[in-house]
Coordinates of C-alpha atoms in Angstrom, one line a residue:
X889 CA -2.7 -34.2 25.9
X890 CA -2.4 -30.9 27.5
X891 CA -5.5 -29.0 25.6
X892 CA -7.1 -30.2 22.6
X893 CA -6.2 -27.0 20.6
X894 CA -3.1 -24.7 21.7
X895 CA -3.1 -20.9 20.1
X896 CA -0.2 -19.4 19.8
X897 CA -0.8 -15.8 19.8
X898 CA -2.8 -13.8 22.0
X899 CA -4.1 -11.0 19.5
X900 CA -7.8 -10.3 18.2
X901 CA -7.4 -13.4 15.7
X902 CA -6.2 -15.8 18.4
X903 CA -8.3 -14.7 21.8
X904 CA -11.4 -14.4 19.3
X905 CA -10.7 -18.4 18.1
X906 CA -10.4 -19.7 21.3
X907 CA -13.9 -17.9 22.6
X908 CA -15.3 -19.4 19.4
X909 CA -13.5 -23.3 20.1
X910 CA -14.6 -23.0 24.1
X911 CA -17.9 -22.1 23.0
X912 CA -17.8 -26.0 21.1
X913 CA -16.5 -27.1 23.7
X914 CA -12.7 -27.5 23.5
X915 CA -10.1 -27.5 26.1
X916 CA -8.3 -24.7 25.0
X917 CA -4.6 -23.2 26.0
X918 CA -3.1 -19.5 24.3
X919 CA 0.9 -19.1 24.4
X920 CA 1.9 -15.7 23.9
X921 CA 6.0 -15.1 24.3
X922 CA 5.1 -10.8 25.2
X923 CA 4.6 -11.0 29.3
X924 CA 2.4 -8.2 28.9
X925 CA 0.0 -6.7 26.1
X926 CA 1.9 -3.8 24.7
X927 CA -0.6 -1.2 24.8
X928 CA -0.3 -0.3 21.2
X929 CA -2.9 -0.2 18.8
X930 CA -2.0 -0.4 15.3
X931 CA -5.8 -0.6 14.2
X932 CA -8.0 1.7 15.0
X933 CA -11.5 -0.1 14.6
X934 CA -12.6 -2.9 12.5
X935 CA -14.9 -3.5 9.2
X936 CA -19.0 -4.0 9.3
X937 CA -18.1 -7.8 8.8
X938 CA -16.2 -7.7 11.8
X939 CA -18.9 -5.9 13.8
X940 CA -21.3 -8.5 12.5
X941 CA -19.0 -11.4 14.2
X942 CA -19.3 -9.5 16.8
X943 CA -22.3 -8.8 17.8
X944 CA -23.4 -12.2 16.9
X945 CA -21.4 -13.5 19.7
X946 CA -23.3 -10.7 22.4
X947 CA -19.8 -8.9 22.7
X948 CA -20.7 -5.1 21.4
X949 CA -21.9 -4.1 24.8
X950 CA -18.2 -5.0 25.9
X951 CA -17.1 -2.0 24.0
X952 CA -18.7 0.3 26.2
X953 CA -21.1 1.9 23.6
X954 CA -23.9 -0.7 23.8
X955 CA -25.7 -2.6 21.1
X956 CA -24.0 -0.7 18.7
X957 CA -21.0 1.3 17.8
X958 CA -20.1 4.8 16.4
X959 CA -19.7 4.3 12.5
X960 CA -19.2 6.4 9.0
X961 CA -21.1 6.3 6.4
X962 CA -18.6 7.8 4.2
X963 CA -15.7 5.3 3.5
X964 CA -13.1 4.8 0.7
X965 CA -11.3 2.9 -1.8
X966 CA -7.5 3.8 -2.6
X967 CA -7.9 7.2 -1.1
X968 CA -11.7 8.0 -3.4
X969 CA -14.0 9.1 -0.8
X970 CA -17.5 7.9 -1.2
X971 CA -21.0 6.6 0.5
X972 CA -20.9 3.0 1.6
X973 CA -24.6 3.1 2.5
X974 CA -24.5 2.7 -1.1
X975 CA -24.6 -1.1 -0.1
X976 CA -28.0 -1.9 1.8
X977 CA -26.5 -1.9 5.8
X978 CA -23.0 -1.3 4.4
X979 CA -20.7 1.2 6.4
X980 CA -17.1 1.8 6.9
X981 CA -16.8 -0.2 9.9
X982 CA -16.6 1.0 14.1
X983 CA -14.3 3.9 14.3
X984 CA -12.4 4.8 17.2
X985 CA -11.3 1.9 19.1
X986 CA -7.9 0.7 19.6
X987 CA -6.7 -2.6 18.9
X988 CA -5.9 -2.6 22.8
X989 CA -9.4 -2.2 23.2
X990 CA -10.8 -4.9 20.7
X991 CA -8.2 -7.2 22.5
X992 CA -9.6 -6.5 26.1
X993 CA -12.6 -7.2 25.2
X994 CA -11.5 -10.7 23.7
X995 CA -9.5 -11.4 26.1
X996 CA -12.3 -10.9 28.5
X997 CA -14.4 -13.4 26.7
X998 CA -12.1 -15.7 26.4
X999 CA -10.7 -16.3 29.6
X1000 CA -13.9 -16.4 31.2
X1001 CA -15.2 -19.1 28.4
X1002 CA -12.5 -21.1 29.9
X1003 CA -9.3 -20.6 27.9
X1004 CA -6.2 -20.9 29.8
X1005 CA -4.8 -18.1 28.6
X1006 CA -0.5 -18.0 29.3
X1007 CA 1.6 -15.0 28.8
X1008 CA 6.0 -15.0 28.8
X1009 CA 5.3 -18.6 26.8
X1010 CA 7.4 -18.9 23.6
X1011 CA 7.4 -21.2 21.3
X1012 CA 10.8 -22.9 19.8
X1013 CA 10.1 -25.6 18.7
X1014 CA 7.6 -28.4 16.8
X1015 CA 8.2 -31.9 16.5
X1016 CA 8.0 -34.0 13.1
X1017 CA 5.0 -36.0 13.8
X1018 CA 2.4 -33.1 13.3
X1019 CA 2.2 -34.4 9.6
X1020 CA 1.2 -37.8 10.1
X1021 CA 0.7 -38.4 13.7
X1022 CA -2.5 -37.8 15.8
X1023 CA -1.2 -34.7 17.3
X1024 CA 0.8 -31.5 17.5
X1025 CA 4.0 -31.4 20.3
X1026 CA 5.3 -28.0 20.4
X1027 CA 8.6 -26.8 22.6
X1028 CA 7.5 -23.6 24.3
X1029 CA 10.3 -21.2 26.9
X1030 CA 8.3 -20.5 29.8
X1031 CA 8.8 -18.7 32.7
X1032 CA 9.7 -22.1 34.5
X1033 CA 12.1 -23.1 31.9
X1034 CA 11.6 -25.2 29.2
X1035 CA 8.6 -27.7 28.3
X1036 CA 6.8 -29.9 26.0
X1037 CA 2.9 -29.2 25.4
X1038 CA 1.1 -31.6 23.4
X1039 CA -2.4 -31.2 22.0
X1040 CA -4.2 -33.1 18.2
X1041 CA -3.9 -29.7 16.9
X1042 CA -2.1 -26.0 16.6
X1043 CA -3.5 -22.7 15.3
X1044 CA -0.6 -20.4 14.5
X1045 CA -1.7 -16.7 15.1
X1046 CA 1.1 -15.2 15.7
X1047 CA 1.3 -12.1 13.2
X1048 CA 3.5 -11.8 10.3
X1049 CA 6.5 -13.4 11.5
X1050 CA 4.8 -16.6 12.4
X1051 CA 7.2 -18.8 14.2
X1052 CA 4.7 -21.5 14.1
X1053 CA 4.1 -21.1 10.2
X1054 CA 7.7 -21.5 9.6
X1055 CA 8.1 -24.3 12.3
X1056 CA 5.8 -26.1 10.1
X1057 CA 7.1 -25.1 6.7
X1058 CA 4.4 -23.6 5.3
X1059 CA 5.3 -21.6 1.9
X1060 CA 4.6 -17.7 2.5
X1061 CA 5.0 -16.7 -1.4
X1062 CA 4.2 -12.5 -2.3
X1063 CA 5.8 -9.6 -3.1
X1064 CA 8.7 -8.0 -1.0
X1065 CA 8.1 -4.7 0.8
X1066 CA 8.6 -1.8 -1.7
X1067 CA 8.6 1.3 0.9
X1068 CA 8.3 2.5 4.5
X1069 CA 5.9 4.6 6.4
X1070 CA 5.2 5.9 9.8
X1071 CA 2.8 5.4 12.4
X1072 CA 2.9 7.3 15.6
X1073 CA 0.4 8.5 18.6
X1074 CA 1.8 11.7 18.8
X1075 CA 1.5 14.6 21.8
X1076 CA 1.8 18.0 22.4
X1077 CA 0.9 18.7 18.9
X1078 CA -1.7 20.1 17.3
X1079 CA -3.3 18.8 14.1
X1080 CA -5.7 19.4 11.7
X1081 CA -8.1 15.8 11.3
X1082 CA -7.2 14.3 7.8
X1083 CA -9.2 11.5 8.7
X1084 CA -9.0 9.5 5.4
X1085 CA -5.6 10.7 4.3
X1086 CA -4.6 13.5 2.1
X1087 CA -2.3 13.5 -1.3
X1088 CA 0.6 15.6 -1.2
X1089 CA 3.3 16.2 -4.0
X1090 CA 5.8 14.5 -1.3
X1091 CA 3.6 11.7 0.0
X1092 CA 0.7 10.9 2.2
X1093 CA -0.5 11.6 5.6
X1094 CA -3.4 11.0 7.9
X1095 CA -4.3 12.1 11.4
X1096 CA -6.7 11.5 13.6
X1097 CA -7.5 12.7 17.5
X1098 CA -7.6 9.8 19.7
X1099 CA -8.3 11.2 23.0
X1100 CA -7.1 14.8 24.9
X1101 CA -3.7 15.6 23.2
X1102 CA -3.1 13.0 21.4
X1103 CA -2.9 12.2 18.0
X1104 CA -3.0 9.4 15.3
X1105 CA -0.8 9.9 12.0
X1106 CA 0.4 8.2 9.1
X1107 CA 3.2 9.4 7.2
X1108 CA 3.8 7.3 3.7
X1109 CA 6.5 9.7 2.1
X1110 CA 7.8 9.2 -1.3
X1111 CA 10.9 7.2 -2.1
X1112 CA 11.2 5.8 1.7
X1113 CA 13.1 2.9 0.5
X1114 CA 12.1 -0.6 2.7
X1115 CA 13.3 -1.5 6.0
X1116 CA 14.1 -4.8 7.5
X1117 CA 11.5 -5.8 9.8
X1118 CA 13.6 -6.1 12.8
X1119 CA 14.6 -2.2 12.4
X1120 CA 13.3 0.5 15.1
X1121 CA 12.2 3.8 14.2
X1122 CA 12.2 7.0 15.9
X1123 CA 10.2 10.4 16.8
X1124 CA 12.6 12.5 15.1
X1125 CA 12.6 10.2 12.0
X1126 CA 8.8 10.3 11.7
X1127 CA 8.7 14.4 12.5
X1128 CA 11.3 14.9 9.5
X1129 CA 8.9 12.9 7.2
X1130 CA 5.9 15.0 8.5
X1131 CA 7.5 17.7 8.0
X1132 CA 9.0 16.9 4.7
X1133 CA 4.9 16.4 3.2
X1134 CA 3.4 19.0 5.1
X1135 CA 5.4 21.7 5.8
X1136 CA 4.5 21.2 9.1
X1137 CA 7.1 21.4 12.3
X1138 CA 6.0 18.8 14.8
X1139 CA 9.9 18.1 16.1
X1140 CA 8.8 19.8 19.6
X1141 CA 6.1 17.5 20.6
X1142 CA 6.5 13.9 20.9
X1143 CA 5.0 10.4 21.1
X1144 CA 3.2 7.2 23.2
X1145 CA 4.9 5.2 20.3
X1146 CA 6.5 5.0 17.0
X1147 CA 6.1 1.9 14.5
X1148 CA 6.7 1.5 10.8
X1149 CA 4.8 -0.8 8.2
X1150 CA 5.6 -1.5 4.8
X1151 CA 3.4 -2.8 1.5
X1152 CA 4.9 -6.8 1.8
X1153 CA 2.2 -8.6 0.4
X1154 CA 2.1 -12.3 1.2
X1155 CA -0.2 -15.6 2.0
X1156 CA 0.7 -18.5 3.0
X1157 CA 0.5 -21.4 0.5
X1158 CA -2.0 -24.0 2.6
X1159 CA -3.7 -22.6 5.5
X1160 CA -3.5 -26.5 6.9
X1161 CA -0.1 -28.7 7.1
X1162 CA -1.3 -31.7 9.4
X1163 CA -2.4 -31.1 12.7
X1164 CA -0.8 -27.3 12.2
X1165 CA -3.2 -24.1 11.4
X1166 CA -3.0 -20.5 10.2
X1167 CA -4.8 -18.1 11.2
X1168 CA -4.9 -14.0 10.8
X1169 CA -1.4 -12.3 10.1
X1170 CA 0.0 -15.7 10.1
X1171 CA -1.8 -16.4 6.9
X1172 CA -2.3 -13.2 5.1
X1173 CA -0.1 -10.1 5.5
X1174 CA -0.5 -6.5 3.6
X1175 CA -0.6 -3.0 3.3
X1176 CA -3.0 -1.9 6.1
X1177 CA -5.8 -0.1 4.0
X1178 CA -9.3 0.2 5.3
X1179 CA -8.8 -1.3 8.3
X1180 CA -9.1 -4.8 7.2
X1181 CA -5.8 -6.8 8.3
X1182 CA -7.3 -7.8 12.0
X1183 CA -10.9 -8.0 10.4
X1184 CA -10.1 -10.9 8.6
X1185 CA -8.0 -12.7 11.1
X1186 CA -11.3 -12.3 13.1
X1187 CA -13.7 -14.3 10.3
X1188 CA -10.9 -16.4 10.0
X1189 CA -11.5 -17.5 13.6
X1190 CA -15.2 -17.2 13.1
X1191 CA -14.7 -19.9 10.5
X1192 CA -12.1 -22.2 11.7
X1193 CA -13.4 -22.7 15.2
X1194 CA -16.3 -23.9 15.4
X1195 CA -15.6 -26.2 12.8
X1196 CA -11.9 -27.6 14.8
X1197 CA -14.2 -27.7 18.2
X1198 CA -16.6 -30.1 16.5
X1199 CA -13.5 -32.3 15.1
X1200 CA -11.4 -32.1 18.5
X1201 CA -14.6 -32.9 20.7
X1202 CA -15.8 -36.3 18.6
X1203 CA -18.6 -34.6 16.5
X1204 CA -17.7 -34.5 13.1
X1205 CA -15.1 -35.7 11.1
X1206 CA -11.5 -34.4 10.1
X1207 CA -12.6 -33.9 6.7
X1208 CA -14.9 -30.8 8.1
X1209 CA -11.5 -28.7 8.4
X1210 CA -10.8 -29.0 4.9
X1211 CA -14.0 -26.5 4.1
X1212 CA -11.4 -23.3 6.1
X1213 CA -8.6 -23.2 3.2
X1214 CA -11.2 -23.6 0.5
X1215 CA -13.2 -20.8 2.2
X1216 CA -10.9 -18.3 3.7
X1217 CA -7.6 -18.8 1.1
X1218 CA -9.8 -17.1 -1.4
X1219 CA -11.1 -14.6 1.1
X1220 CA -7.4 -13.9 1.6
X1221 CA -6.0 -13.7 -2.1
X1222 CA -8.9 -10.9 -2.6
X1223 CA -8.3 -9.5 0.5
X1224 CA -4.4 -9.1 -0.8
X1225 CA -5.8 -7.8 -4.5
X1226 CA -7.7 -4.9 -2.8
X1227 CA -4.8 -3.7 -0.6
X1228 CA -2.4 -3.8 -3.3
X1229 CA -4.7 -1.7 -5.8
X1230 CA -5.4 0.6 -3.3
X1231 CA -1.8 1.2 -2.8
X1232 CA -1.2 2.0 -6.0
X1233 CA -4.3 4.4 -6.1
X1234 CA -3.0 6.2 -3.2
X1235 CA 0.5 5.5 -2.8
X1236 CA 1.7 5.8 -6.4
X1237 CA 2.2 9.4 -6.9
X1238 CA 1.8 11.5 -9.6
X1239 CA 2.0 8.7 -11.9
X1240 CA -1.7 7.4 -10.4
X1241 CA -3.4 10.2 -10.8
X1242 CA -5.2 9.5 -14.0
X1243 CA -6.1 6.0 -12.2
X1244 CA -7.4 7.5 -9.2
X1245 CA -9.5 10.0 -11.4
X1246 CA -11.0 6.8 -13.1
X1247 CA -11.9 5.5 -9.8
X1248 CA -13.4 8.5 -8.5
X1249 CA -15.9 8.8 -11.9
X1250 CA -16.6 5.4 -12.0
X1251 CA -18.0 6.0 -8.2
X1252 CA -20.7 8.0 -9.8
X1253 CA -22.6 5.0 -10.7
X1254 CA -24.2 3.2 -7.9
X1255 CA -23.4 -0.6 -9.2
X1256 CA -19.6 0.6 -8.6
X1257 CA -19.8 1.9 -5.5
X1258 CA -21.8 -1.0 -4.3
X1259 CA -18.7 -3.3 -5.3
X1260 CA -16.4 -1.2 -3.9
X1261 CA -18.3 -1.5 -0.8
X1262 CA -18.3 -4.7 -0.6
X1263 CA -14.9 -5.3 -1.3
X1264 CA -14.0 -3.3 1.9
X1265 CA -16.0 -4.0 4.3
X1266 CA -16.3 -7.7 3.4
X1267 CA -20.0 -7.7 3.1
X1268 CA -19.3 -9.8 -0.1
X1269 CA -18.3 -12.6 1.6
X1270 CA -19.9 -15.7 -0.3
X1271 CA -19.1 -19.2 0.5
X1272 CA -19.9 -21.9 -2.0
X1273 CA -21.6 -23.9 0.4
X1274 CA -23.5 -26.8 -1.6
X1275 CA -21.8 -30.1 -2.3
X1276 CA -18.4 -30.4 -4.0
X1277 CA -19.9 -32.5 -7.1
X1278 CA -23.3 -31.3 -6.4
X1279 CA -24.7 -30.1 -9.5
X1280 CA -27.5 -26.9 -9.2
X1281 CA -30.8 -27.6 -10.6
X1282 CA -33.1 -25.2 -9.0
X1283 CA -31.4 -22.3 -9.8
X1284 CA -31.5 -21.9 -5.6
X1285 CA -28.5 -19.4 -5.8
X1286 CA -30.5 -17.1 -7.8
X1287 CA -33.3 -17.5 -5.9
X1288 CA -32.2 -17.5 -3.0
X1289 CA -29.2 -14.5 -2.7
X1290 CA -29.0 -15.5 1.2
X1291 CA -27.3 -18.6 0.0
X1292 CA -23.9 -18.4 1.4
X1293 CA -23.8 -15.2 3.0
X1294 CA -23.8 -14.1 6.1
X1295 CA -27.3 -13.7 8.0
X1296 CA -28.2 -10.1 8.6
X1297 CA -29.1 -8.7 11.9
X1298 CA -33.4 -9.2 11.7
X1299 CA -35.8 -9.1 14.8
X1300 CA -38.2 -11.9 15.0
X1301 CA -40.8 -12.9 16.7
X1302 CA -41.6 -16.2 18.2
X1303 CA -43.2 -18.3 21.1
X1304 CA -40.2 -17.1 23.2
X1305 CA -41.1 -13.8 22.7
X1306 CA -39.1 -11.5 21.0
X1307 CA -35.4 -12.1 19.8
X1308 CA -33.0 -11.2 16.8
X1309 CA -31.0 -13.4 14.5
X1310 CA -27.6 -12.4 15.9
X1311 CA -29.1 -13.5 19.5
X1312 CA -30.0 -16.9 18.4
X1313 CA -25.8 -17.3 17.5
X1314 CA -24.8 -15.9 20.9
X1315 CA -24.3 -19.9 21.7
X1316 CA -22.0 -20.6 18.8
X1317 CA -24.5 -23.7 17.7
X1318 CA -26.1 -23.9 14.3
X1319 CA -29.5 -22.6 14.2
X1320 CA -32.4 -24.2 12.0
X1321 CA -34.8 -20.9 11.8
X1322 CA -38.4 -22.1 10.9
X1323 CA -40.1 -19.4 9.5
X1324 CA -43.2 -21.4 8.4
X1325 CA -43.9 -23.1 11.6
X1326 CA -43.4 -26.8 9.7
X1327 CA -43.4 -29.5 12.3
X1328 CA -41.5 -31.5 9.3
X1329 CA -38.5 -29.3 9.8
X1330 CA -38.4 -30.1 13.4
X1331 CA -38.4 -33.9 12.4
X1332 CA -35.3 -33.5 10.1
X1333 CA -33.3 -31.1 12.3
X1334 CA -34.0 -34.1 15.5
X1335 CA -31.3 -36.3 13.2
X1336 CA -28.7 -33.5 14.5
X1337 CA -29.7 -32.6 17.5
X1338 CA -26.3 -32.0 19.3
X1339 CA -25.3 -29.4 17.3
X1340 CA -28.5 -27.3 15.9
X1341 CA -30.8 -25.7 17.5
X1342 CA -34.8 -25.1 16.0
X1343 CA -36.5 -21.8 16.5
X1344 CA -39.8 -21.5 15.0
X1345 CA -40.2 -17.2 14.5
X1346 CA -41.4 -15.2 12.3
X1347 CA -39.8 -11.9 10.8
X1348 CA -40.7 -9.1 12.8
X1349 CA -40.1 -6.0 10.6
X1350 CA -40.6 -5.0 7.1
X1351 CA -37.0 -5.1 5.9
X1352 CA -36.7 -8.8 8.0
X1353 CA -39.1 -10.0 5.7
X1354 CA -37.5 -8.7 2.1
X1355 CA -34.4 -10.2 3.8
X1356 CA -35.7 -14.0 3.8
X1357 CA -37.1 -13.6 0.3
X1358 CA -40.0 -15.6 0.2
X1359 CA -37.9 -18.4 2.3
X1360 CA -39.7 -20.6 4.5
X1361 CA -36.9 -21.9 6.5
X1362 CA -32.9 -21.1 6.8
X1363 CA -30.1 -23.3 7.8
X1364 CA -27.5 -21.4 9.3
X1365 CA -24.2 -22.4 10.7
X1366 CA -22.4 -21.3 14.1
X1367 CA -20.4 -18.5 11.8
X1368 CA -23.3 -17.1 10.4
X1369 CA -23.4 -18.6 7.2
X1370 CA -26.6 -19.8 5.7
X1371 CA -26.0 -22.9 4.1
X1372 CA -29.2 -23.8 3.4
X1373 CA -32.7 -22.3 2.5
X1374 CA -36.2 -23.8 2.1
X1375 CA -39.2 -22.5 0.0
X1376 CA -41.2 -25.1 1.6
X1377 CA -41.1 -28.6 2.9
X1378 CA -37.5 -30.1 3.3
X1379 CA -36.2 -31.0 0.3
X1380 CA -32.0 -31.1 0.6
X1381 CA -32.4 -30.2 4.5
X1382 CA -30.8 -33.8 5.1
X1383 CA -27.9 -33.0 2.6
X1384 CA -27.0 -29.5 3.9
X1385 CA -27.1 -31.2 7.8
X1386 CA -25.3 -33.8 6.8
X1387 CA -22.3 -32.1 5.2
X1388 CA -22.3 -29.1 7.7
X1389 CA -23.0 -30.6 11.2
X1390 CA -22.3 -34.7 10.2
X1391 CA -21.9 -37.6 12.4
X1392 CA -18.0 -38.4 13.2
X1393 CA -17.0 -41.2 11.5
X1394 CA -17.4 -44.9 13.7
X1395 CA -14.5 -45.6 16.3
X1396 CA -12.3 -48.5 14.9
X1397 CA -12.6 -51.7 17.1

């Protein structure tokens, strides 16, 4: 075998898996067909989930702003401005920072975890036996010519257009693109910040300042009928349709770059086929409101690799990656639900006005904007993490909110001196937090010790303490996820380590 996993894609979903599969351990090789990153940045920052990844990984200093990174308070849904500190530690995500950014600093990461990262590396073709064979074979154009790379599995992250999703046969089922708009970094021109879009009788637009003389703007005029994703667009074409909402005459400056998206809605139908993954774009594409299309490539990654390094190393068994479709799909389908209802919010013209005024009363009450927030910047995420036929008894759901979420940022305080939740991810290993100083935690957890890690802390701050509800232990897994939460003593401890860190299955002899 040539790696244990091959990525095909090189953007924030696919460097940010294989960071998270060399951090398990796994031999690990990226195929991108560009020679060279473009440059372009499409997004321009990421959602609080996506912070939360991460800095739980140590990889916020990498963005040059330390421990933490400019945010607003002040987000929105469809185009209704309103608070997301609404939500306790909600926010509308880091603002500011090109994809090209985000992607430097994963590529960073990942090439010095290990991952042999190869640019000018296209992929043509796959070979049957990924179905039902015990691994992936994929026919890749290389600078060299033409060669054969063979690894047990193969993450497609490789954007909309997935070769490897359609190699594969995955179903892609949605809606077709209904209209065009305009993205541009535009120069020599200068704008007045419409930072979260403004409603005009012709369209939509947006602009931001990214840096001296140049601007960010979205144009989403009216009536612009769909184009076929291998069109180009040009300056000129995206000045007329600034000019056509605005009034505004922009036709003398010019650009960095000119793009086009559309409102296609799509997911792909299994998220595993065989020894063949999706991931990011690949798996999910939509309208690009709020910032969340390469956020949730990122949690997808978050999710699938630690569980695929486990698999691909010996230490659990195949059966683990069935938990990524059951978790993420339905991530995905919501994630499609909010884009689309946004678009019509914003997008729909005079005819959504009367819906957007809904949205914007209903915003008044502070359970609405809650959900809202939640929806957007993914701080709802909730996995249903017990057993499949397990059957709830103790009401440990509603006691216990944690449950299936992700852990919050918390200091603590321990023998090791001080430390913070996030820190005690940084290795990509579960975590076992003991809270009650319980020596018969420790004596579970040793059944698992490859895997978890114990840390015996208490919570160091007010809101820390509130946070763990009365819990005397968690169980959290490499992604953040608590899957498990003690009041006392270790009743279901064994269960919860057993499905989420279990022993692979005995070799055949």
């Amino acid at each position: 075998m040539d790696a244990d996993v091959i990525v095909v894609g090189a953007g924030p979903t696919g460097l940010m898996l294989a960071g998270e599969l060399r951090l398990g351990g796994a031999r690990v090789i990226v195929l991108d067909k560009l020679a060279e990153p473009t440059g372009q940045s499409r997004g321009l920052g990421f959602t609080a989930r996506a912070m939360e990844v991460f800095d739980q990984r140590g990889l916020l200093p990498g963005f040059g702003q330390g421990e933490t990174l400019e945010t607003s308070p002040v987000g929105h849904f469809g185009g209704v401005q309103f608070d997301f500190t609404a939500l306790e530690g909600g926010h509308f995500g880091a603002r500011g920072i090109p994809q090209s950014d985000t992607e430097a600093v994963l590529h960073r990461w990942a090439a010095d975890s290990g991952a042999d990262i190869r640019r000018g590396h296209e992929v043509r073709g796959l070979a049957d036996g990924f179905l039902d064979g015990d691994h992936a074979e994929l026919t890749v154009e290389t600078p060299e010519g033409v060669r054969q790379l063979r690894a047990p599995y193969v993450v497609g992250c490789d954007g909309g257009k997935s070769t490897v999703r359609k190699l594969a046969g995955i179903d892609f089922p949605g809606t077709e693109a209904t209209r065009a708009m305009f993205l541009a970094d535009v120069t020599g021109c200068d704008l007045e910040p419409r930072y979260l879009g403004e409603k005009l009788p012709n369209g939509m637009v947006m602009a931001a300042p990214l840096k001296e003389g140049v601007h960010r703007i979205i144009v989403c005029p009216h009536g612009a009928a769909a184009r076929s994703a291998d069109d180009t667009v040009t300056f000129e074409e995206v000045a007329k349709a600034w000019e056509h909402i605005t009034g505004e005459d922009i036709s003398g400056g010019g650009a960095e770059w000119v793009s086009f998206f559309s409102d296609a809605t799509r997911q792909a139908a299994e998220y595993r086929r065989g020894r063949v993954l999706l991931a990011g774009d690949a798996a999910h594409i939509h309208l690009p409101a709020g910032g969340q299309g390469l956020s949730t490539g990122v949690q997808d990654a978050a999710n699938l690799g630690w569980k695929l390094a486990a698999v691909v190393t010996g230490r659990a068994p195949e059966v683990l990656l069935d938990t990524y479709h059951t978790e993420r799909y339905p991530v995905g389908a919501r994630l499609l639900m909010n884009t689309r209802a946004q678009g019509m919010v914003f997008l729909g013209g005079e005819q959504s006005e009367p819906l957007q005024k809904i949205i914007s009363e209903l915003t008044g009450y502070g359970v609405v904007r809650r959900h809202l927030a939640g929806i957007v910047s993914h701080l709802d995420v909730r996995y249903d993490v017990t057993e499949p036929d397990a059957t709830e008894t103790d009401g440990s759901a509603a006691r216990y909110p944690l449950l299936g979420r992700r852990i919050g940022k918390h200091p603590l305080t321990g023998p090791g001196g001080d430390t913070d939740t996030f820190r005690l991810l940084h290795a990509g290993r579960g975590v076992l937090l003991d809270l009650a100083d319980d020596a018969r935690l420790r004596d579970a957890a040793a059944a698992c010790p490859q895997d978890v890690d114990v840390v015996t802390a208490t919570a160091a701050a007010a809101d820390a303490v509130a946070a763990f509800a009365g819990a005397a232990a968690v169980l959290v897994r490499p992604d953040g996820h608590v899957v498990w939460i003690g009041g006392g003593g270790t009743e279901g401890l064994d269960t919860a380590l057993a499905r989420w860190f279990p022993a692979p299955a005995p070799a055949a002899v």
